Coordinates of C-alpha atoms in Angstrom, one line a residue:
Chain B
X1 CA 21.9 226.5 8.4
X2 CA 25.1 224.7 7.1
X3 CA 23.4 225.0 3.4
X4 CA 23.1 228.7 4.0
X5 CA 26.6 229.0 5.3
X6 CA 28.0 226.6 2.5
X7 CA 25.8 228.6 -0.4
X8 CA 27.3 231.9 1.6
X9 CA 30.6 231.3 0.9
X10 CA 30.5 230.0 -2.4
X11 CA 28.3 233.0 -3.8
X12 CA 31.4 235.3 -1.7
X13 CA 33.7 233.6 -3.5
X14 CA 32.0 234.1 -7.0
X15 CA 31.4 237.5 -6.3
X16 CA 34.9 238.1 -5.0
X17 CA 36.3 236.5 -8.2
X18 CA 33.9 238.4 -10.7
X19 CA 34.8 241.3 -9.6
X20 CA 38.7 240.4 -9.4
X21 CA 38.2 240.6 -13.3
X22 CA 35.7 243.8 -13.3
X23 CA 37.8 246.4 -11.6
X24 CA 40.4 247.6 -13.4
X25 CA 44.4 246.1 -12.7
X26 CA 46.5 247.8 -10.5
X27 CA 49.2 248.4 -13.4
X28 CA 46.9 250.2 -15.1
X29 CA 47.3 254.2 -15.2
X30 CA 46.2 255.8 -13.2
X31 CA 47.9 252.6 -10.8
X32 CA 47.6 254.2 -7.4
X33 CA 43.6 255.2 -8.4
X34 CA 43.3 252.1 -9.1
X35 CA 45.3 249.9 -6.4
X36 CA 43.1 251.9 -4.0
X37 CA 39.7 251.0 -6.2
X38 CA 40.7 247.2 -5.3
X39 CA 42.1 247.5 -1.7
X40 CA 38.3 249.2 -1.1
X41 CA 36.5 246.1 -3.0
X42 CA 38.3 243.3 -2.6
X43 CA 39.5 240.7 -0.3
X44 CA 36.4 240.6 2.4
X45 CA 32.4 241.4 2.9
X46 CA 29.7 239.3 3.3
X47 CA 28.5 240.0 -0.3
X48 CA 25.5 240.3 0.8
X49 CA 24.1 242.2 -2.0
X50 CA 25.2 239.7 -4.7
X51 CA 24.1 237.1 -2.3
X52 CA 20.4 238.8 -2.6
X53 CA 20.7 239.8 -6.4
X54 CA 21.3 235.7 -7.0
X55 CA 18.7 234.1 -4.3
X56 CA 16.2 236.5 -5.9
X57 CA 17.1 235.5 -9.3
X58 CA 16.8 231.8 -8.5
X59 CA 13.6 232.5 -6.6
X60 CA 12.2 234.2 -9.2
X61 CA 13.0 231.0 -12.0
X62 CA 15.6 232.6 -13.9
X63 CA 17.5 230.4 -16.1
X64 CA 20.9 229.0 -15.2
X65 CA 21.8 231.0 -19.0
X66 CA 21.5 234.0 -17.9
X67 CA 22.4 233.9 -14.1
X68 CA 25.8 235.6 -14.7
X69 CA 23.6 238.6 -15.6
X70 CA 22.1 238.4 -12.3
X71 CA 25.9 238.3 -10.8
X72 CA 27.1 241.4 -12.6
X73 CA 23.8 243.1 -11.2
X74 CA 24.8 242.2 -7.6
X75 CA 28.2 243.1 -8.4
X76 CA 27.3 246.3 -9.7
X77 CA 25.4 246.9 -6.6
X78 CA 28.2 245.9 -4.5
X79 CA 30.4 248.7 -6.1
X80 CA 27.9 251.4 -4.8
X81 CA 27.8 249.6 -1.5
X82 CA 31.6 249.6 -1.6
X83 CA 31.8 253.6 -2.4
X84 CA 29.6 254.2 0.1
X85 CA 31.7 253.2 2.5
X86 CA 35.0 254.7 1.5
X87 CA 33.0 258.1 1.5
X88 CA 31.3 257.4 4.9
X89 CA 34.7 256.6 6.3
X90 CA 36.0 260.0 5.6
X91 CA 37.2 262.6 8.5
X92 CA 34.1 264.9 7.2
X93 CA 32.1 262.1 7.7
X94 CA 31.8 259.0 10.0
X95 CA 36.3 259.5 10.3
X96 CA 36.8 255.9 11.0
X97 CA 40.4 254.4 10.8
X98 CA 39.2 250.8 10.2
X99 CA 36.7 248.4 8.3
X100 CA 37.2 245.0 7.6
X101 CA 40.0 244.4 10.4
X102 CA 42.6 246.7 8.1
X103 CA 43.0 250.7 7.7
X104 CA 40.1 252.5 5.7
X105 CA 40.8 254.0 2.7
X106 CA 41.6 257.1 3.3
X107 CA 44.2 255.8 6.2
X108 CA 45.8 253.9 3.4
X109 CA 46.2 256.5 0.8
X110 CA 44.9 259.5 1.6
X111 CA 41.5 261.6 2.0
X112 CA 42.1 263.2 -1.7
X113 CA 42.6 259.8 -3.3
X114 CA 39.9 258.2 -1.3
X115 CA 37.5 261.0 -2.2
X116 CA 38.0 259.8 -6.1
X117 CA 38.3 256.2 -5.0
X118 CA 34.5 256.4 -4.1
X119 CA 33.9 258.5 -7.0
X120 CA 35.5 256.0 -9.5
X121 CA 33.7 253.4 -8.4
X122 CA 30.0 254.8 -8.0
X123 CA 31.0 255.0 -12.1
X124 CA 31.6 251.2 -12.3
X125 CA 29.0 250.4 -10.4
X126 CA 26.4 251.8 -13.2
X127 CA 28.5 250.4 -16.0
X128 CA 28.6 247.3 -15.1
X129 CA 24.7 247.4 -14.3
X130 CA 24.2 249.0 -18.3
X131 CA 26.3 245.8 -19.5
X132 CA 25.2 243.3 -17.0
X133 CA 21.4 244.2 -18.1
X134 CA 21.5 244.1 -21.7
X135 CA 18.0 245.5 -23.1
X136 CA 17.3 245.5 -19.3
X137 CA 19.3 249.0 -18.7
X138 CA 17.3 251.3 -18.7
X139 CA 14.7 250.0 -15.5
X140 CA 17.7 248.5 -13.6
X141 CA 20.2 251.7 -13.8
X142 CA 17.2 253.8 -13.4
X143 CA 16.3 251.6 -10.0
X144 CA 19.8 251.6 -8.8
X145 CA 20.5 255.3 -9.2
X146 CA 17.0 256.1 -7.4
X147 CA 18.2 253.6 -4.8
X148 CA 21.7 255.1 -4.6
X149 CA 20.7 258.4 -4.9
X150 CA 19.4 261.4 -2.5
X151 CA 16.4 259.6 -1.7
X152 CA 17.7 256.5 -0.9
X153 CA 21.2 256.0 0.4
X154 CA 22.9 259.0 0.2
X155 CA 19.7 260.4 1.2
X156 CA 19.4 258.3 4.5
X157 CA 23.4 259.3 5.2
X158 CA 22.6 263.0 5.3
X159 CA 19.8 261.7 7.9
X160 CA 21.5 259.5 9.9
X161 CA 24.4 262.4 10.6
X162 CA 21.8 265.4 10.9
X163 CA 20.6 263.1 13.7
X164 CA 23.5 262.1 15.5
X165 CA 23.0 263.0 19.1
X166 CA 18.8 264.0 18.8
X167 CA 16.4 262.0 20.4
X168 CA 15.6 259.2 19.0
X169 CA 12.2 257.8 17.8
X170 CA 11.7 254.6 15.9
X171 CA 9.5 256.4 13.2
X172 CA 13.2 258.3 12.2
X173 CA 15.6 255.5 13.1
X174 CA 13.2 253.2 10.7
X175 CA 13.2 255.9 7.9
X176 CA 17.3 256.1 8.0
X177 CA 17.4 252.7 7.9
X178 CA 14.9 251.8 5.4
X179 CA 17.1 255.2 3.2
X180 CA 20.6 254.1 4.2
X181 CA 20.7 250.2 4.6
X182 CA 17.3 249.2 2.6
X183 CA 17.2 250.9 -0.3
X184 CA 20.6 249.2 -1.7
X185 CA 18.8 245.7 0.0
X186 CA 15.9 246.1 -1.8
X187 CA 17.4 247.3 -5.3
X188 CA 19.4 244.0 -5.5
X189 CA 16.4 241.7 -5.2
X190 CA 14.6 243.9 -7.3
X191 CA 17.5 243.6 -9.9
X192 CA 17.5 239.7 -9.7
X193 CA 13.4 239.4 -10.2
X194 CA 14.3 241.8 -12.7
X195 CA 17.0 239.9 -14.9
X196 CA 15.0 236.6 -14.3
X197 CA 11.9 238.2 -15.8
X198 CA 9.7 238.0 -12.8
X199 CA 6.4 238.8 -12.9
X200 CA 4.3 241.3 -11.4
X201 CA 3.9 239.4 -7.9
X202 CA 6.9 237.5 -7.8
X203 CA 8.6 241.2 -8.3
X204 CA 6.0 242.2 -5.3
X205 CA 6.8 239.5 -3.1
X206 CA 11.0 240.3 -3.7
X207 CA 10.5 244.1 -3.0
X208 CA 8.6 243.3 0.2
X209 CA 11.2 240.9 1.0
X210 CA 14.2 243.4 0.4
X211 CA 12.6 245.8 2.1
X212 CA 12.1 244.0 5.2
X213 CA 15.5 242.1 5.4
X214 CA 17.2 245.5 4.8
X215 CA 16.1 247.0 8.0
X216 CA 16.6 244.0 9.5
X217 CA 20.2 243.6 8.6
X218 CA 20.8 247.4 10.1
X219 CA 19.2 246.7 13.2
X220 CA 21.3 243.4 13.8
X221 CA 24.1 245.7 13.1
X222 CA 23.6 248.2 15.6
X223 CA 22.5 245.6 18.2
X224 CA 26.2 244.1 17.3
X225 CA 27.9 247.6 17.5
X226 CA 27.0 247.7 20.9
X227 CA 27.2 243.7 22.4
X228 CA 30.1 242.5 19.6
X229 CA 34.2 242.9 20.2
X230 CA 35.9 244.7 18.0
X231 CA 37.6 241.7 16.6
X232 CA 34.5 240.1 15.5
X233 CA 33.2 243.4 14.1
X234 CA 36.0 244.7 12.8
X235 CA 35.7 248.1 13.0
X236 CA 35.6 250.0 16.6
X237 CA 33.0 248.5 18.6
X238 CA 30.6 251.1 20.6
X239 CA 30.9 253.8 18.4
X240 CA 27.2 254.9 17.8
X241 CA 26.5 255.8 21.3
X242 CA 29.4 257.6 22.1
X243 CA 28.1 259.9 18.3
X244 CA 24.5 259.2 20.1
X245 CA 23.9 257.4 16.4
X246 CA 19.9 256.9 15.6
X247 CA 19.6 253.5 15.9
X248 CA 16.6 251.3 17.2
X249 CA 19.2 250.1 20.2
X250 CA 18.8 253.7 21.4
X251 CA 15.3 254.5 20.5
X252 CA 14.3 250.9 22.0
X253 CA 17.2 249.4 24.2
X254 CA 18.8 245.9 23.4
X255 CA 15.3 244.7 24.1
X256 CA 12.9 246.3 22.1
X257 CA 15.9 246.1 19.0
X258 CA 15.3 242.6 19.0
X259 CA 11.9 242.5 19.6
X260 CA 11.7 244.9 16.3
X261 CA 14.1 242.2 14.3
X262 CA 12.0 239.4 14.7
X263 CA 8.3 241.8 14.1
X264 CA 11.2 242.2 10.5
X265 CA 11.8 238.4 10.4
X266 CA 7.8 237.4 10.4
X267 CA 7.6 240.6 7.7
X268 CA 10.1 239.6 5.8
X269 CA 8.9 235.7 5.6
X270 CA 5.6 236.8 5.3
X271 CA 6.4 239.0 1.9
X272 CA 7.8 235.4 0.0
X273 CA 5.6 233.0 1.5
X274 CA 4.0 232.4 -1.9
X275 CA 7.3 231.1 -3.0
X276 CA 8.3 227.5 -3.0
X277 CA 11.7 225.7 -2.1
X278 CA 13.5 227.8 -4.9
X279 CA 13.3 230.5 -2.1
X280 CA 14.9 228.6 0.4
X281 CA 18.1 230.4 0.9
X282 CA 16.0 233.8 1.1
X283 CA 14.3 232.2 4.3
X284 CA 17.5 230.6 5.9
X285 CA 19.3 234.3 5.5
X286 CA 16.7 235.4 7.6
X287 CA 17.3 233.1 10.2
X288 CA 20.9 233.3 10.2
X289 CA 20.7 237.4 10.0
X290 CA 18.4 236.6 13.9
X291 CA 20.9 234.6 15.0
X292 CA 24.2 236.5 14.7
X293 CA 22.7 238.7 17.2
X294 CA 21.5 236.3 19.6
Chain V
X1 CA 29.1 285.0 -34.1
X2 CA 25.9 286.7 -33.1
X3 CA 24.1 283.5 -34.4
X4 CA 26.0 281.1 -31.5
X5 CA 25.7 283.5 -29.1
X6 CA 22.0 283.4 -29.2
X7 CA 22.0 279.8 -30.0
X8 CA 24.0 279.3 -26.6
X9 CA 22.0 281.7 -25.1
X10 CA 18.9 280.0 -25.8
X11 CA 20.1 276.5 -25.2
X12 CA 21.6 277.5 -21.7
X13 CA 17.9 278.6 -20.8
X14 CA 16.4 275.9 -22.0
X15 CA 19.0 273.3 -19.8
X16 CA 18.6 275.4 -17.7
X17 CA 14.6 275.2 -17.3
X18 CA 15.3 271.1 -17.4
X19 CA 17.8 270.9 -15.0
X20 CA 15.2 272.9 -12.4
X21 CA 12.5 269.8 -13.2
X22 CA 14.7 267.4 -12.8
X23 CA 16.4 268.1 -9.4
X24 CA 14.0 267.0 -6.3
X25 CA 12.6 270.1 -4.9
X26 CA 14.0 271.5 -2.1
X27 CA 11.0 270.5 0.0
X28 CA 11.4 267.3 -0.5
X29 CA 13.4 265.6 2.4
X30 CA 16.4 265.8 2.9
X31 CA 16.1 269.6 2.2
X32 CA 19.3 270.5 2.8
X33 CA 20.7 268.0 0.4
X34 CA 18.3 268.9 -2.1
X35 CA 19.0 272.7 -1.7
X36 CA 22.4 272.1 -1.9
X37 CA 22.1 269.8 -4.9
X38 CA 20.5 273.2 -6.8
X39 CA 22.4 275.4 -5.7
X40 CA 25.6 273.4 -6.8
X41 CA 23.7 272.7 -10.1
X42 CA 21.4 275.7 -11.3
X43 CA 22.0 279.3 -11.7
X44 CA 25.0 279.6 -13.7
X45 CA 27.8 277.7 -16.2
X46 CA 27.7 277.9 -20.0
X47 CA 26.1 274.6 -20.1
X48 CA 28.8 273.6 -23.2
X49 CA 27.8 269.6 -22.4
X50 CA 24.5 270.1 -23.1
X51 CA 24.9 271.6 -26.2
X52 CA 26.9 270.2 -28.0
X53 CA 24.8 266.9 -27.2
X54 CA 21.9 269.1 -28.7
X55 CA 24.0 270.1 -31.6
X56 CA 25.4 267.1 -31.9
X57 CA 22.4 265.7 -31.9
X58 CA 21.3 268.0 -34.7
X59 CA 24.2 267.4 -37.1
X60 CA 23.4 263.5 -37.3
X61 CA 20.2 264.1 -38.4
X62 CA 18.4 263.6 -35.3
X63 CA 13.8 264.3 -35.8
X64 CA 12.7 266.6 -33.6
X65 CA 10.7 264.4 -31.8
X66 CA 13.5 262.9 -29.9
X67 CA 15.0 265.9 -29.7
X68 CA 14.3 266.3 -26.1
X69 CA 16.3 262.9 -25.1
X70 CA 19.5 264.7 -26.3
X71 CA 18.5 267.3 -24.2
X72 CA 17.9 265.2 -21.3
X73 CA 21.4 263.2 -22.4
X74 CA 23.4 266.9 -22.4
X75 CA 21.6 267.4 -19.1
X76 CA 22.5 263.9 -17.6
X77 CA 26.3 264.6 -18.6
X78 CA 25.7 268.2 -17.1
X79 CA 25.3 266.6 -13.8
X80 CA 28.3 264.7 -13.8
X81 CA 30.0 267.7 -14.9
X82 CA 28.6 269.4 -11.8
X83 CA 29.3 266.6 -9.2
X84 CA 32.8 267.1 -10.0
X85 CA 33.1 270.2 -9.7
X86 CA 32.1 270.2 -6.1
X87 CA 34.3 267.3 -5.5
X88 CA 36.9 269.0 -7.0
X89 CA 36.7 272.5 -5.1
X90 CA 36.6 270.0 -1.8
X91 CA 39.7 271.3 0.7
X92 CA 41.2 267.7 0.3
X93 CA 41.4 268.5 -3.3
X94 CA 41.9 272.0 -4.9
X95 CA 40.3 273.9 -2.0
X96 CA 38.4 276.8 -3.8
X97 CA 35.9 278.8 -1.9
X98 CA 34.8 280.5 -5.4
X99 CA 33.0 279.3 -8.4
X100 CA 31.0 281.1 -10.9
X101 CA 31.4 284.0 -8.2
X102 CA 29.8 282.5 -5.7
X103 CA 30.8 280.7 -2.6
X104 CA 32.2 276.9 -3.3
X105 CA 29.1 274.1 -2.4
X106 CA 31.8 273.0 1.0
X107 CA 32.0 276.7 1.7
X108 CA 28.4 277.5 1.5
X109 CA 27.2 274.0 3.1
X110 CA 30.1 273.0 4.6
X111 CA 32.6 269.9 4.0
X112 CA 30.3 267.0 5.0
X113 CA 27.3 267.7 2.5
X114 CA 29.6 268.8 -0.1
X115 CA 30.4 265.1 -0.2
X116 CA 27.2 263.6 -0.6
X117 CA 26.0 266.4 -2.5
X118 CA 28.6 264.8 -5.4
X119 CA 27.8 261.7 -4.9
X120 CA 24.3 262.6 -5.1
X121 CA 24.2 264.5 -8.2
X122 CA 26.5 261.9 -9.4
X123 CA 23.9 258.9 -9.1
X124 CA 21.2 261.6 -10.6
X125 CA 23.1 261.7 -13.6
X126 CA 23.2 258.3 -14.3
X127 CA 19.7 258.2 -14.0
X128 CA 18.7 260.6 -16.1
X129 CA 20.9 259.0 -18.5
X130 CA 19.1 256.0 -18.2
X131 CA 15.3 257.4 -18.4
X132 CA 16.2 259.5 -21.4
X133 CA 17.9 256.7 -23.7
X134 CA 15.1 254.3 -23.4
X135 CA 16.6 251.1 -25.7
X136 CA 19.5 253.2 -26.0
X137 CA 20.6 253.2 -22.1
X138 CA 22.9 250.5 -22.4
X139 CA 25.6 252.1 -24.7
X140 CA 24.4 255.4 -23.2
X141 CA 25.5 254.6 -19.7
X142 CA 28.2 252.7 -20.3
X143 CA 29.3 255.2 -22.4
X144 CA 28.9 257.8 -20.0
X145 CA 29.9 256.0 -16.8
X146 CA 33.2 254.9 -18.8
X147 CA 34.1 258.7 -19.3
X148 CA 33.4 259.7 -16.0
X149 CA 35.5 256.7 -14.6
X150 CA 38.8 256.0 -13.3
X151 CA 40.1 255.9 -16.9
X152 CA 38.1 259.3 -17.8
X153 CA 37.4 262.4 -16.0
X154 CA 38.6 261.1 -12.6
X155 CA 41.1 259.7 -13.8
X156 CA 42.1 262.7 -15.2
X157 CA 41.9 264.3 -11.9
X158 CA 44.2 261.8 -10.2
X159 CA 46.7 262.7 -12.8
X160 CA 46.0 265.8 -12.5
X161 CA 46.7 266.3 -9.0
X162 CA 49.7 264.0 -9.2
X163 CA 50.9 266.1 -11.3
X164 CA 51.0 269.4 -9.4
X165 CA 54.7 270.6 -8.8
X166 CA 56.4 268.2 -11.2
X167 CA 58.2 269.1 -14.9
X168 CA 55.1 270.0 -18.0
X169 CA 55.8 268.4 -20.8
X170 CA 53.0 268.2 -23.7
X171 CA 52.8 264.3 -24.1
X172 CA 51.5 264.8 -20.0
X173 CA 49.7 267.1 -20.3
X174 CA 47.6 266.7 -23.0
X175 CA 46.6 263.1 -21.5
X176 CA 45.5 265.1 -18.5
X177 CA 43.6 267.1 -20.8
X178 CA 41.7 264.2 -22.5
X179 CA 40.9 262.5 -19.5
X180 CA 40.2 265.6 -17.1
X181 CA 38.2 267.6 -19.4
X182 CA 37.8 265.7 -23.0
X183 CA 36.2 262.7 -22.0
X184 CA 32.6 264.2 -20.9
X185 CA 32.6 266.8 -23.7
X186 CA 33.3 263.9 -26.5
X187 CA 30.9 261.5 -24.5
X188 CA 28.3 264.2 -25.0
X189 CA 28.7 264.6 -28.8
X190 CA 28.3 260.5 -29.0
X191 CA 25.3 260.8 -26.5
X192 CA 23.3 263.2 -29.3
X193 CA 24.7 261.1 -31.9
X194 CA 23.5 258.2 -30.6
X195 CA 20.6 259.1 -29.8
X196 CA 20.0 260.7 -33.3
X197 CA 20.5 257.1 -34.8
X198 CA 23.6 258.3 -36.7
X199 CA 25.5 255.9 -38.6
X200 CA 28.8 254.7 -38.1
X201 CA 30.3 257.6 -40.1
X202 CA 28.5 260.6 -38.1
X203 CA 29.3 258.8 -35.0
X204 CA 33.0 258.7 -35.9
X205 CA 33.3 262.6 -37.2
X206 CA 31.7 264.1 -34.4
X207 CA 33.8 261.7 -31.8
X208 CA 36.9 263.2 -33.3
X209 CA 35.2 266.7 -32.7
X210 CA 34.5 266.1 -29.5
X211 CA 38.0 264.5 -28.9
X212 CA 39.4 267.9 -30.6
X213 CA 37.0 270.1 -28.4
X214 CA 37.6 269.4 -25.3
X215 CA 41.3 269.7 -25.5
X216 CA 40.5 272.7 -27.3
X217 CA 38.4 274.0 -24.4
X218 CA 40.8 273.3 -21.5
X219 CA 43.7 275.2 -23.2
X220 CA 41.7 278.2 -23.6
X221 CA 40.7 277.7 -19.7
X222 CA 44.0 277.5 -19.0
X223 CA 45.2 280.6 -21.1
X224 CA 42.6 282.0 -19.0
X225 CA 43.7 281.5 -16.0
X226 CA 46.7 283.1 -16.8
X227 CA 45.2 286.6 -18.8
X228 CA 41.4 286.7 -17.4
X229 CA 40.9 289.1 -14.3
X230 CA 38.7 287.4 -11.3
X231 CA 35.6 288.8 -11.9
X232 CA 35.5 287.6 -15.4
X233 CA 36.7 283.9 -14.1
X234 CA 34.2 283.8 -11.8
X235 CA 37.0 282.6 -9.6
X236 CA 40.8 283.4 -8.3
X237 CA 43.0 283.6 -11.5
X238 CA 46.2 282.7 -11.3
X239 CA 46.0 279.6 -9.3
X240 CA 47.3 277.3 -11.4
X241 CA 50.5 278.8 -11.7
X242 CA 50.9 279.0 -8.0
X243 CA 50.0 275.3 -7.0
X244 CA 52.3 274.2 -10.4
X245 CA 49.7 272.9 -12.4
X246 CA 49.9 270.7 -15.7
X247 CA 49.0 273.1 -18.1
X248 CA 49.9 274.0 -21.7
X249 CA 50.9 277.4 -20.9
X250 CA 52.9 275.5 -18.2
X251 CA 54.6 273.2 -20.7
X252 CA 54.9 275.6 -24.1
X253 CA 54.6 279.6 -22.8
X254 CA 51.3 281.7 -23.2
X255 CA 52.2 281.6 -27.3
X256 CA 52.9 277.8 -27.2
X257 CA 49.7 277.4 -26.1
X258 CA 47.8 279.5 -28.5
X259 CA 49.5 277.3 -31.5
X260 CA 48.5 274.3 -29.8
X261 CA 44.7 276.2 -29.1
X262 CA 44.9 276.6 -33.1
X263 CA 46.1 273.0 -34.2
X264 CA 43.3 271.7 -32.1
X265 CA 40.7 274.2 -33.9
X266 CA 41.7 272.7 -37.5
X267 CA 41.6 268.9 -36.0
X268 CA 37.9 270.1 -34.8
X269 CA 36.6 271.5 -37.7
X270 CA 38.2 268.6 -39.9
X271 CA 36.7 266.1 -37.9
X272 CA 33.5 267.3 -39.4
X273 CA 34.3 268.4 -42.6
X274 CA 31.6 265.9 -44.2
X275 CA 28.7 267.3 -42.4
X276 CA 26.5 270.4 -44.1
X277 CA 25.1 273.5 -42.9
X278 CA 23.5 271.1 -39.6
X279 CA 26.9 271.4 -38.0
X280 CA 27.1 275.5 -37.9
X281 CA 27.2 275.4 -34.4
X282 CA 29.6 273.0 -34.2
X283 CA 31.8 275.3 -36.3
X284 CA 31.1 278.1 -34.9
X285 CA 31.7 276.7 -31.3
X286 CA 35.7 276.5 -32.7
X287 CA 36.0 280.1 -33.2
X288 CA 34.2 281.1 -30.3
X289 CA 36.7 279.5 -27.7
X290 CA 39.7 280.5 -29.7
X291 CA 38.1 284.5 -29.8
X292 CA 38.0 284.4 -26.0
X293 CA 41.3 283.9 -25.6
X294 CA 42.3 286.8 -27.7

């Protein structure tokens, strides 16, 4: 687990310098559009996106030549993750006043400027998938956009809000997850396999992979909203009950949520098992994802 | 004149036809997003984007067998074009409850799915983009997600807004112009050039056109607002004055801005003085917009 945590922060801190260099500078016009685009990005995350992109790039064989190609992919992907979020945090929407231990956007500077904050960067995001990929763009933009799009995570927002205070099932809760969380999980090991030319089954065994991890990582989430200080979270613990959120904690209780993470844990093993060592850090995310939550 | 007018006529029917295929059914889940999505998208608009991608496409020579990937090009830009619009009527930014004489996307839906009903169509576009250009997607989206960016068309709309209330002056506005407005009309005349296979010479004429055009266009908008009666608007006239907007009337007088109107329509029409009778519509666009005005 110390590899994972070592290989963790070092991908962060790639990521978190790459994309230093990809979003515009704060002195250029127009500056406060663009001093907001980096307050929303930089300085914190897990990266988890990148982190995927990269471990499925490596699992996959690509070589070390083109591997920056596979870190602009997660990047890119990170930049719709990062919109998402400055939208979601909006008073029409989710109206939270902080993420990441600091204001949200809009607190910082304003619902009009956050509005075209997310806005600006949904844009990058696909640009710097069309350069990252090279004769690549057209599958990866087209797999990002359908993953970003309104039957994937936008999609799975308008769910998870129409739902807010319904009964829950865990048929619905695992469709707004799999739409909200997964779908941007599962594009960024796609786009890895993708830019390391994977084949047919290694690019099956990724997907499955993504897929499973995604949900996974949303479940240890809401198990966290509801066990998890606010310090450690960073954001207002408690929240999705109080909203009556869809989440497997209230479809299942604290129980049954982490019975349904590790039934995701054995799924999610199960879909690379064909893989060798190169796939290590894949299996050790897994294991750290249980743990957080335990 | 009659010639353009069925020639827009007939291209707006034709977008319009597309743009019905390509947005997800409104039975497909989430319905409410998707009806939202077409109602924010179809029914209405002269469609300018896409044609002058189509006619752009046209002037550089493009066989009609790839005809229908400019079409899809013009539509992908139309979509962008669309998703800003909704952002843009948003309460938090100009807060219209009419367009195209009907009731804003936020008023009809309300503020919450106006959101992700942008940021929806936005990812759409980008995917169309991307299915259309086949080994042309990456300049295509790039190209695209660089105008609509923070240094394009909302950037434009940062300055824009900014701008409200302070002193006109043309230098200011006309960068508000170019960004706001210019940057998806000239992006669609290099989209059908592009995907025409035009040479570096075609590409560079009908980029100056384009450049030309879409200043060209938001004058006369703005003239508009100022002469035009609501019903022919399709939405409150007047408005701009009111809130102090960055206009040309604003900054030179009703006059001023026709002389500026007609220096644009000589820099459009010399922009593409090389081409032969393939750029009609092109021409004829330039007298159309000034006519309106009149």
């Amino acid at each position: 687990m110390d590899r994972l945590l070592a290989y963790m922060k070092e991908t962060a801190a790639m990521v978190e310098q790459r994309l230093e260099t990809i979003l515009p500078y704060a002195d250029l016009r127009p500056e406060n559009l663009h001093e907001a685009m980096r307050y929303a990005v930089l300085g914190g995350g897990k990266r988890l996106r990148p982190l995927l992109a990269l471990a499925s790039f490596d699992a996959a064989g690509g070589i070390s030549a083109y591997r920056d190609r596979a870190l602009d992919g997660g990047c890119a992907v990170e930049l719709i993750h990062c919109y998402s979020l400055v939208h979601d945090d909006l008073p029409a929407m989710d109206n939270d006043s902080m993420r990441r231990n600091r204001l949200t956007v809009h607190k910082a500077f304003g619902e009009t400027l956050a509005i075209l904050v997310g806005d600006a960067l949904q844009a990058l995001g696909f640009r710097v998938m069309a350069e990252a990929a090279g004769p690549m763009a057209g599958q990866t933009v087209t797999e990002l956009a359908k993953a970003a799009g309104s039957t994937g995570m936008v999609g799975g927002q308008v769910l998870d809000l129409e739902g807010e205070g319904t009964t829950p099932t865990v048929e619905v809760v695992e469709r707004i997850d799999r739409w909200k969380t997964g779908a941007l999980f599962t594009v960024a090991c796609r786009i890895g396999a993708i830019l390391a030319g994977a084949d047919e089954k290694a690019l099956t065994g990724l997907t499955g992979y993504g897929d499973a991890i995604g949900v996974l990582y949303q479940i240890s989430d809401d198990i966290l909203d509801r066990t998890a200080n606010a310090d450690k979270l960073g954001k207002t613990p408690g929240k999705d009950a109080v909203v009556g959120k869809l989440t497997y904690p209230a479809a299942l209780g604290l129980d049954g949520a982490r019975e349904a993470l590790n039934a995701k844990s054995i799924q999610a093993k199960d879909a690379i098992k064909d893989f060798g060592r190169e796939a290590l850090y894949l299996r050790l995310l897994v294991d750290f994802l249980i743990d957080r939550v335990k």
